[in-house]
Coordinates of C-alpha atoms and ligand atoms in Angstrom, one line a residue:
X60 CA 21.9 14.7 12.0
X61 CA 19.2 16.8 11.3
X62 CA 18.8 20.2 9.5
X63 CA 19.2 21.9 12.5
X64 CA 22.7 20.8 13.1
X65 CA 23.6 21.3 9.6
X66 CA 22.7 24.7 9.5
X67 CA 24.5 25.5 12.7
X68 CA 27.9 25.4 10.4
X69 CA 28.1 28.6 8.5
X70 CA 30.4 26.9 5.9
X71 CA 27.9 24.0 5.6
X72 CA 27.5 22.2 2.2
X73 CA 24.0 22.1 3.0
X74 CA 22.2 23.0 -0.3
X75 CA 20.2 25.8 1.8
X76 CA 23.4 27.7 2.2
X77 CA 24.6 27.2 -1.6
X78 CA 21.3 28.0 -3.0
X79 CA 21.3 31.2 -0.9
X80 CA 24.6 32.4 -2.2
X81 CA 24.1 31.7 -5.8
X82 CA 20.8 33.1 -5.6
X83 CA 21.2 37.1 -4.8
X84 CA 17.8 38.1 -6.2
X85 CA 15.0 36.7 -4.1
X86 CA 11.9 36.1 -5.8
X87 CA 9.2 37.4 -4.0
X88 CA 5.8 35.9 -4.0
X89 CA 3.7 36.8 -6.8
X90 CA 0.5 39.1 -6.5
X91 CA 0.4 42.6 -4.8
X92 CA 1.5 42.8 -1.5
X93 CA -2.0 43.5 -0.2
X94 CA -2.7 39.9 -1.5
X95 CA -1.3 38.4 1.7
X96 CA -2.4 38.5 5.4
X97 CA 0.4 40.7 6.3
X98 CA 3.3 38.8 7.6
X99 CA 6.6 41.1 7.2
X100 CA 8.7 38.6 5.8
X101 CA 6.2 37.4 3.3
X102 CA 4.0 39.9 1.9
X103 CA 2.4 37.6 -0.6
X104 CA 1.5 34.7 1.6
X105 CA -2.1 33.9 2.4
X106 CA -5.0 36.0 1.3
X107 CA -7.2 38.4 3.2
X108 CA -10.8 38.3 3.0
X109 CA -12.0 34.9 4.2
X110 CA -11.5 32.6 6.8
X111 CA -10.7 28.8 6.0
X112 CA -12.4 26.2 8.1
X113 CA -11.7 23.0 6.5
X114 CA -9.9 21.5 3.7
X115 CA -11.0 18.2 2.1
X116 CA -8.1 16.6 -0.1
X117 CA -8.8 13.6 -1.9
X118 CA -6.1 12.3 -4.2
X119 CA -5.2 9.6 -6.4
X120 CA -1.8 9.1 -6.3
X121 CA 0.4 7.0 -8.9
X122 CA 3.5 6.3 -7.0
X123 CA 5.5 4.8 -9.7
X124 CA 4.9 7.6 -12.4
X125 CA 4.6 10.2 -9.9
X126 CA 1.3 11.6 -11.2
X127 CA -1.4 13.3 -8.7
X128 CA -4.9 13.4 -9.5
X129 CA -6.8 15.8 -6.8
X130 CA -10.1 17.1 -5.9
X131 CA -9.4 19.7 -3.1
X132 CA -12.3 21.3 -1.4
X133 CA -11.9 24.6 0.9
X134 CA -14.9 25.4 3.2
X135 CA -14.6 29.0 4.1
X136 CA -16.2 32.1 5.8
X137 CA -16.0 35.5 3.9
X138 CA -14.8 38.1 6.2
X139 CA -15.7 40.9 3.7
X140 CA -17.7 41.2 0.7
X141 CA -16.0 39.0 -1.9
X142 CA -16.2 39.6 -5.7
X143 CA -12.8 37.5 -5.9
X144 CA -10.8 36.1 -3.9
X145 CA -7.3 34.4 -4.0
X146 CA -6.0 31.1 -3.1
X147 CA -2.1 30.4 -3.0
X148 CA -1.3 27.3 -5.4
X149 CA 1.4 26.5 -8.0
X150 CA 2.0 23.9 -10.6
X151 CA -0.7 21.4 -11.8
X152 CA -3.0 21.6 -14.3
X153 CA -6.4 23.1 -13.1
X154 CA -9.4 21.2 -15.0
X155 CA -12.3 22.9 -13.1
X156 CA -13.0 25.5 -10.2
X157 CA -16.5 25.8 -8.4
X158 CA -17.6 28.0 -5.9
X159 CA -20.6 26.6 -3.9
X160 CA -21.0 24.1 -6.8
X161 CA -21.2 27.0 -9.5
X162 CA -18.7 27.0 -12.0
X163 CA -16.4 29.7 -11.3
X164 CA -14.0 31.8 -13.4
X165 CA -10.2 31.7 -12.6
X166 CA -6.7 32.8 -13.4
X167 CA -3.6 32.1 -12.5
X168 CA -0.5 34.9 -11.6
X169 CA 2.5 33.2 -10.1
X170 CA 1.6 31.6 -6.9
X171 CA -1.8 33.3 -6.6
X172 CA -4.9 31.2 -8.0
X173 CA -7.3 34.2 -8.4
X174 CA -11.1 33.0 -8.3
X175 CA -14.0 35.3 -9.6
X176 CA -17.6 33.5 -8.3
X177 CA -20.5 34.2 -10.6
X178 CA -21.8 36.6 -7.9
X179 CA -19.9 38.5 -5.4
X180 CA -19.9 36.5 -1.8
X181 CA -21.5 38.6 0.9
X182 CA -19.7 39.4 4.1
X183 CA -20.3 36.6 6.6
X184 CA -21.3 34.1 4.1
X185 CA -19.8 30.7 4.3
X186 CA -18.6 29.1 0.8
X187 CA -17.0 26.1 -0.5
X188 CA -14.6 26.1 -3.2
X189 CA -13.7 22.9 -5.3
X190 CA -10.6 22.9 -7.3
X191 CA -10.0 19.8 -9.4
X192 CA -6.2 19.5 -10.8
X193 CA -3.6 17.1 -11.8
X194 CA -0.3 16.5 -12.9
X195 CA 3.6 15.7 -12.0
X196 CA 4.2 17.5 -8.7
X197 CA 7.2 20.0 -9.2
X198 CA 9.5 20.4 -6.3
X199 CA 9.4 24.0 -5.1
X200 CA 12.9 25.6 -4.2
X201 CA 12.0 27.7 -1.7
X202 CA 14.5 30.4 -0.9
X203 CA 13.6 30.1 2.7
X204 CA 13.8 26.6 3.4
X205 CA 16.8 24.2 4.1
X206 CA 15.3 21.8 1.2
X207 CA 13.0 21.5 -1.7
X208 CA 9.7 22.0 -0.6
X209 CA 6.2 20.3 -1.6
X210 CA 5.3 17.0 -2.9
X211 CA 8.3 15.0 -3.5
X212 CA 8.7 11.5 -4.8
X213 CA 11.8 9.0 -4.5
X214 CA 12.2 5.1 -4.9
X215 CA 8.2 4.6 -5.5
X216 CA 7.5 6.5 -2.3
X217 CA 6.4 10.1 -1.9
X218 CA 6.2 12.6 1.0
X219 CA 5.4 16.4 1.7
X220 CA 7.7 19.2 3.4
X221 CA 6.2 22.5 3.4
X222 CA 7.6 24.6 6.0
X223 CA 7.4 27.4 5.7
X224 CA 5.8 28.4 2.1
X225 CA 5.6 25.2 0.1
X226 CA 2.0 24.2 1.1
X227 CA 0.9 25.7 -2.1
X228 CA 2.8 23.3 -4.3
X229 CA 0.7 20.4 -3.6
X230 CA -2.7 22.0 -2.8
X231 CA -4.6 25.2 -3.2
X232 CA -4.5 26.7 0.4
X233 CA -4.6 30.0 2.3
X234 CA -0.9 29.5 2.9
X235 CA -0.5 31.1 6.5
X236 CA -0.3 29.7 9.9
X237 CA -2.7 32.7 11.1
X238 CA -5.5 30.7 8.9
X239 CA -5.4 27.3 10.6
X240 CA -8.0 24.7 9.4
X241 CA -9.3 21.2 10.1
X242 CA -8.4 18.6 7.4
X243 CA -10.2 15.7 5.8
X244 CA -7.8 13.6 3.4
X245 CA -8.8 10.7 1.3
X246 CA -5.9 9.1 -0.6
X247 CA -6.1 6.4 -3.1
X248 CA -2.8 4.4 -4.0
X249 CA -2.2 1.1 -5.8
X250 CA -1.9 -2.2 -3.8
X251 CA 0.6 -2.9 -2.0
X252 CA 1.5 0.7 -1.2
X253 CA 0.0 2.5 2.1
X254 CA -0.7 6.2 2.3
X255 CA -0.5 8.2 5.7
X256 CA -1.7 11.7 6.7
X257 CA -2.3 13.9 9.6
X258 CA -5.0 12.8 12.0
X259 CA -6.8 9.8 12.9
X260 CA -7.2 7.0 10.4
X261 CA -10.9 6.5 10.1
X262 CA -11.4 4.1 7.0
X263 CA -9.2 1.8 4.7
X264 CA -11.1 0.9 1.5
X265 CA -10.2 -1.7 -1.2
X266 CA -11.2 -0.7 -4.5
X267 CA -10.3 -0.9 -8.4
X268 CA -8.9 1.3 -10.8
X269 CA -10.3 0.8 -14.0
X270 CA -8.2 3.0 -16.4
X271 CA -4.9 1.1 -14.9
X272 CA -6.4 -2.3 -14.1
X273 CA -5.0 -2.6 -10.5
X274 CA -6.5 -2.9 -6.9
X275 CA -6.1 0.1 -4.8
X276 CA -6.6 1.3 -1.2
X277 CA -7.9 4.2 -0.1
X278 CA -7.2 5.8 3.4
X279 CA -9.1 8.4 4.9
X280 CA -7.8 10.4 7.6
X281 CA -9.4 13.1 9.7
X282 CA -7.4 16.1 11.4
X283 CA -9.6 17.4 13.7
X284 CA -7.6 20.0 15.6
X285 CA -7.0 23.2 13.6
X286 CA -3.8 22.9 11.7
X287 CA -1.4 25.4 10.0
X288 CA -1.1 24.7 6.3
X289 CA 2.7 23.9 6.5
X290 CA 2.1 21.1 8.7
X291 CA -0.5 19.0 6.1
X292 CA 1.3 16.1 4.9
X293 CA 0.8 13.0 3.0
X294 CA 3.4 10.1 2.9
X295 CA 2.8 7.1 0.7
X296 CA 5.3 4.1 0.3
X297 CA 5.6 0.4 0.9
X298 CA 4.9 1.2 4.9
X299 CA 3.9 -1.0 7.8
X300 CA 2.3 0.8 10.8
X301 CA 2.8 0.3 14.3
X302 CA 0.5 1.0 17.4
X303 CA 0.5 1.6 21.1
X304 CA -0.9 4.1 23.5
X305 CA 0.7 6.4 25.7
X306 CA 0.1 6.1 29.6
X307 CA -2.0 8.9 29.1
X308 CA -4.1 7.2 26.6
X309 CA -3.1 9.1 23.4
X310 CA -3.1 6.5 20.7
X311 CA 0.2 6.1 18.7
X312 CA 0.6 4.7 15.2
X313 CA 4.3 4.8 13.6
X314 CA 4.6 4.4 9.6
X315 CA 7.8 2.8 8.9
X316 CA 9.2 1.5 5.6
X317 CA 8.7 -2.4 5.6
X318 CA 12.5 -3.1 5.1
X319 CA 13.1 -0.7 7.9
X320 CA 10.8 -1.7 10.5
X321 CA 12.9 -3.4 13.1
X322 CA 15.4 -0.8 13.4
X323 CA 12.8 2.0 13.4
X324 CA 10.7 0.1 15.9
X325 CA 13.7 0.2 18.2
X326 CA 14.6 3.8 17.4
X327 CA 10.8 5.1 17.9
X328 CA 10.6 2.8 21.2
X329 CA 10.6 5.6 23.8
X330 CA 7.9 7.5 22.2
X331 CA 5.2 6.8 24.5
X332 CA 7.5 8.0 27.3
X333 CA 8.5 11.0 25.8
X334 CA 5.0 12.0 25.1
X335 CA 4.1 11.4 28.7
X336 CA 7.0 13.1 30.0
X337 CA 6.4 16.3 28.0
X338 CA 2.6 16.4 28.8
X339 CA 3.6 16.8 32.2
X340 CA 6.1 19.3 31.7
X341 CA 4.2 21.4 28.6
X342 CA 0.5 20.4 29.6
X343 CA -1.8 17.8 28.3
X344 CA -0.6 16.4 24.6
X345 CA -2.7 18.9 22.5
X346 CA -4.1 16.5 19.8
X347 CA -6.1 13.4 19.2
X348 CA -3.4 11.0 17.8
X349 CA 0.4 10.8 17.5
X350 CA 3.0 8.9 15.6
X351 CA 6.2 9.2 13.4
X352 CA 6.5 8.5 9.6
X353 CA 9.8 7.5 8.2
X354 CA 10.0 8.8 4.6
X355 CA 12.4 7.9 1.8
X356 CA 14.0 11.4 1.3
X357 CA 17.7 11.8 1.1
X358 CA 18.5 15.5 1.5
X359 CA 20.7 15.3 4.7
X360 CA 18.8 14.5 7.5
X361 CA 15.4 16.0 7.2
X362 CA 12.8 16.0 9.9
X363 CA 9.8 18.2 10.1
X364 CA 7.1 18.3 12.9
X365 CA 4.0 17.7 10.9
X366 CA 1.1 17.9 13.1
X367 CA 0.2 14.5 14.8
X368 CA 2.7 12.8 12.3
X369 CA 6.1 14.2 12.2
X370 CA 8.4 12.8 9.3
X371 CA 12.1 11.7 9.5
X372 CA 14.2 10.6 6.8
X373 CA 15.1 7.2 6.6
X374 CA 18.8 7.9 6.9
X375 CA 18.2 9.2 10.5
X376 CA 17.0 5.4 11.2
X377 CA 19.8 3.2 12.5
X378 CA 18.9 1.0 15.1
X379 CA 20.7 2.2 17.9
X380 CA 18.4 5.3 19.0
X381 CA 21.0 7.9 17.6
X382 CA 17.9 9.7 16.2
X383 CA 16.2 10.1 20.0
X384 CA 17.1 13.8 20.2
X385 CA 15.3 14.6 16.8
X386 CA 12.5 12.5 17.9
X387 CA 12.2 14.4 21.1
X388 CA 12.6 17.8 19.1
X389 CA 9.7 17.0 16.6
X390 CA 7.5 15.7 19.3
X391 CA 7.9 19.0 21.4
X392 CA 6.9 20.9 18.6
X393 CA 3.5 19.6 18.8
X394 CA 2.7 21.7 21.7
X395 CA 5.3 24.5 20.3
X396 CA 4.8 25.5 16.8
X397 CA 1.8 23.4 15.9
X398 CA -1.0 23.8 18.7
X399 CA 0.5 27.0 19.7
X400 CA 1.8 28.5 16.1
X401 CA 3.6 31.6 15.2
X402 CA 1.7 34.7 14.6
X403 CA 4.3 35.8 11.8
X404 CA 7.1 33.9 10.6
X405 CA 9.6 36.1 12.5
X406 CA 8.6 34.4 15.7
X407 CA 10.0 31.3 14.6
X408 CA 12.5 31.3 17.7
X409 CA 9.1 30.1 19.8
X410 CA 8.9 26.9 17.7
X411 CA 12.7 26.0 17.2
X412 CA 14.3 27.3 20.4
X413 CA 11.4 25.8 22.5
X414 CA 11.9 22.2 20.5
X415 CA 15.7 22.8 21.3
X416 CA 15.2 23.3 24.9
X417 CA 12.8 20.1 25.2
X418 CA 15.9 18.2 23.8
X419 CA 17.8 19.2 26.9
X420 CA 15.0 18.5 29.1
X421 CA 15.0 15.1 28.0
X422 CA 18.9 15.1 28.5
X423 CA 18.2 16.4 31.9
X424 CA 15.4 13.5 32.8
X425 CA 18.0 10.9 31.4
X426 CA 21.3 12.0 32.7
X427 CA 20.8 14.4 35.3
X428 CA 20.8 18.5 36.0
X429 CA 24.9 18.3 35.6
X430 CA 24.3 17.1 32.0
X431 CA 22.0 19.8 31.5
X432 CA 24.2 22.7 32.6
X433 CA 27.1 21.2 30.3
X434 CA 25.1 21.1 27.3
X435 CA 23.6 24.7 27.9
X436 CA 27.2 25.9 28.7
X437 CA 28.7 24.2 25.8
X438 CA 26.1 25.6 23.4
X439 CA 26.3 29.3 25.0
X440 CA 30.5 29.1 24.5
X441 CA 29.6 28.1 21.0
X442 CA 27.3 31.1 20.3
X443 CA 29.8 33.1 21.6
X444 CA 31.9 33.8 18.3
X445 CA 28.9 34.4 16.3
X446 CA 27.4 37.8 17.6
X447 CA 27.1 39.8 14.5
X448 CA 23.7 38.2 13.2
X449 CA 20.3 39.4 13.3
X450 CA 18.5 39.0 16.8
X451 CA 16.7 35.9 17.1
X452 CA 13.1 37.7 17.5
X453 CA 13.6 39.1 13.9
X454 CA 16.2 36.7 12.2
X455 CA 14.9 37.6 8.6
X456 CA 13.1 35.2 6.4
X457 CA 16.6 33.8 5.1
X458 CA 17.6 32.9 8.6
X459 CA 14.5 31.2 9.7
X460 CA 16.1 27.8 10.6
X461 CA 19.5 29.0 11.4
X462 CA 21.6 27.4 13.9
X463 CA 21.4 30.6 15.9
X464 CA 17.5 30.6 16.3
X465 CA 17.6 26.7 17.4
X466 CA 20.6 27.2 19.6
X467 CA 20.2 30.9 21.1
X468 CA 16.6 30.1 21.6
X469 CA 17.0 27.0 23.4
X470 CA 19.7 28.8 25.6
X471 CA 17.4 31.7 26.1
X472 CA 14.7 29.2 27.6
X473 CA 17.4 28.3 30.2
X474 CA 18.4 31.6 31.1
X475 CA 14.5 32.2 31.6
X476 CA 14.5 29.1 33.9
X477 CA 17.3 30.2 35.9
X478 CA 16.0 33.8 36.2
X479 CA 12.5 33.0 37.4
X480 CA 12.9 29.6 38.8
X481 CA 11.7 26.2 37.9
X482 CA 8.1 26.7 39.4
X483 CA 7.5 29.9 37.4
X484 CA 9.3 28.5 34.3
X485 CA 7.0 25.6 33.8
X486 CA 4.0 27.1 35.0
X487 CA 4.9 29.7 32.2
X488 CA 5.1 27.0 29.6
X489 CA 1.7 25.5 30.5
X490 CA 0.0 28.5 30.5
X491 CA 1.2 29.6 27.3
X492 CA 0.3 26.2 25.7
X493 CA -3.0 26.6 27.4
X494 CA -3.8 30.1 26.5
X495 CA -2.8 30.0 22.9
X496 CA -3.8 26.3 22.1
X497 CA -5.2 25.8 18.7
X498 CA -4.0 29.7 18.3
X499 CA -1.3 32.0 17.3
X500 CA 1.2 33.7 19.3
X501 CA 4.0 36.2 18.9
X502 CA 7.4 36.9 20.8
X503 CA 5.5 39.7 22.7
X504 CA 2.5 37.2 23.8
X505 CA 5.1 34.8 25.5
X506 CA 6.9 37.6 27.4
X507 CA 3.5 38.8 28.7
X508 CA 2.5 35.3 29.9
X509 CA 6.0 34.7 31.4
X510 CA 5.7 38.3 33.0
X511 CA 2.6 37.6 34.4
X512 CA 3.0 33.9 35.9
X513 CA 6.5 35.2 37.5
X514 CA 5.5 38.4 38.8
X515 CA 8.3 40.3 36.9
X516 CA 8.7 42.6 34.3
X517 CA 10.7 40.4 31.7
X518 CA 10.9 42.8 28.9
X519 CA 14.5 43.8 30.1
X520 CA 15.3 40.0 30.2
X521 CA 13.9 39.4 26.6
X522 CA 15.0 42.5 25.1
X523 CA 18.7 41.0 25.8
X524 CA 18.3 37.5 25.0
X525 CA 16.2 37.8 21.6
X526 CA 15.9 41.3 20.3
X527 CA 19.7 42.1 20.7
X528 CA 22.7 40.6 19.0
X529 CA 24.9 40.6 21.7
X530 CA 24.9 37.3 23.6
X531 CA 24.2 37.8 27.4
X532 CA 26.2 35.8 29.9
X533 CA 24.5 32.8 31.3
X534 CA 22.7 33.8 34.8
X535 CA 24.4 31.9 37.7
Ligands
LIG799 N1 11.0 22.6 11.5 C1 12.1 21.8 11.2 C2 13.0 21.1 12.5 O1 12.4 21.6 13.5 C3 13.0 22.4 10.2 C4 12.6 22.6 8.9 C5 12.3 23.7 8.3 C6 12.4 21.9 7.9 N2 11.7 23.7 7.2 C7 11.9 22.5 6.8 C8 12.6 20.3 7.7 C9 11.5 21.9 5.5 C10 12.3 20.0 6.6 C11 11.8 20.4 5.3 O2 13.7 20.4 12.5
ZN800 ZN1 12.3 22.0 14.9

């Protein structure tokens, strides 16, 4: 079961709900509101004044002691004159900050890292920020996420989960989907551990750690398509990789824990077929590579759509393909959420509703349209008793990942399909993924595409389905 299913039940024992009830006061992100990019739910997230282009994260990972030693670099362009600027970053001990190779002053205020270069950066100038830091990563208990975020450690393995606001718990970042960037990762681990990260594996280099006296491997990954910060991930463990190609030619590389490889290999067995299926429905697969990673988390069934390499908690792997709907869900996010990202976090139904509907498309492909209709009707009935929550196009920061966003979002997609017909519906999806590829989209953007493609004003339709609470009946 995944987080989506867990959060469907209002009395769920999932830690997300428990924590929310205990914690009445919500800690706001530190720093002044004007320090963010203007997301209404997260006034402190991200930073104005520059546009991040590329992050390079060089990390030495002590897998057994859970210690990190990192050199991070952000390449950015100043969009205004900058006497100082902020990054989002929490935890660790910072040993050095440089701007364009020159030592820079810095101070920390809550989750803000405030950096003052020796001279103001002129508007339009490209600049580089190097931060050296080390320490034991602390879990970040975000009030907005179903489980602890940041860099986690368990059983001599590590993994990263950051949606929505946890990227700052492992590297200094402009932490908002509006500022996408490309990434390079260089992760050094002692043998026999293996590291995996977003993007394409471009080098594996043997080495030696003089201090510890152990042989090491350094894994270099390049994520060449723009990526939202919450989708950046690194995982380390005793992993084995398995490779194949989709029919459409996309290289697929999965990472499985060595002891679970046989079961996982079977469970992930239809990945290429799924990728080709959705490439047909949604438009070409938007990235250079794909492949899942199985992580050693134990938080009740977590999966996250980290770009090009979604991660799945190992408990989901059973060897009998029970996890297939979750695999489909995280794959669909590569189009909806990753390639086309939310403009603001309130647009989350564009991620979760679409990925949920993708599960039902897979059901339709395998079991026919009657099975799809039954599924949608069942979910619609279940939503019927829950009509007092906020509308899914503005669910509030604490309901981003509530069952309502997923399920009503999925049903909305089906209602749209019924209203405008299959041809206009799938053409809408493909136009949307093409038009907003590597960019951000809002609910209004999606409505505009659907209206344009179908030749109908769909504002009244979407008002009822996503901007109002009362659940409309399913169209015939
Ligand atoms: N996007 C995830 C999904 O589709 C849900 C999710 C949100 C999540 N935040 C998370 C999962 C943090 C793990 C950790 O299923
Ligand atoms: Zn999802």
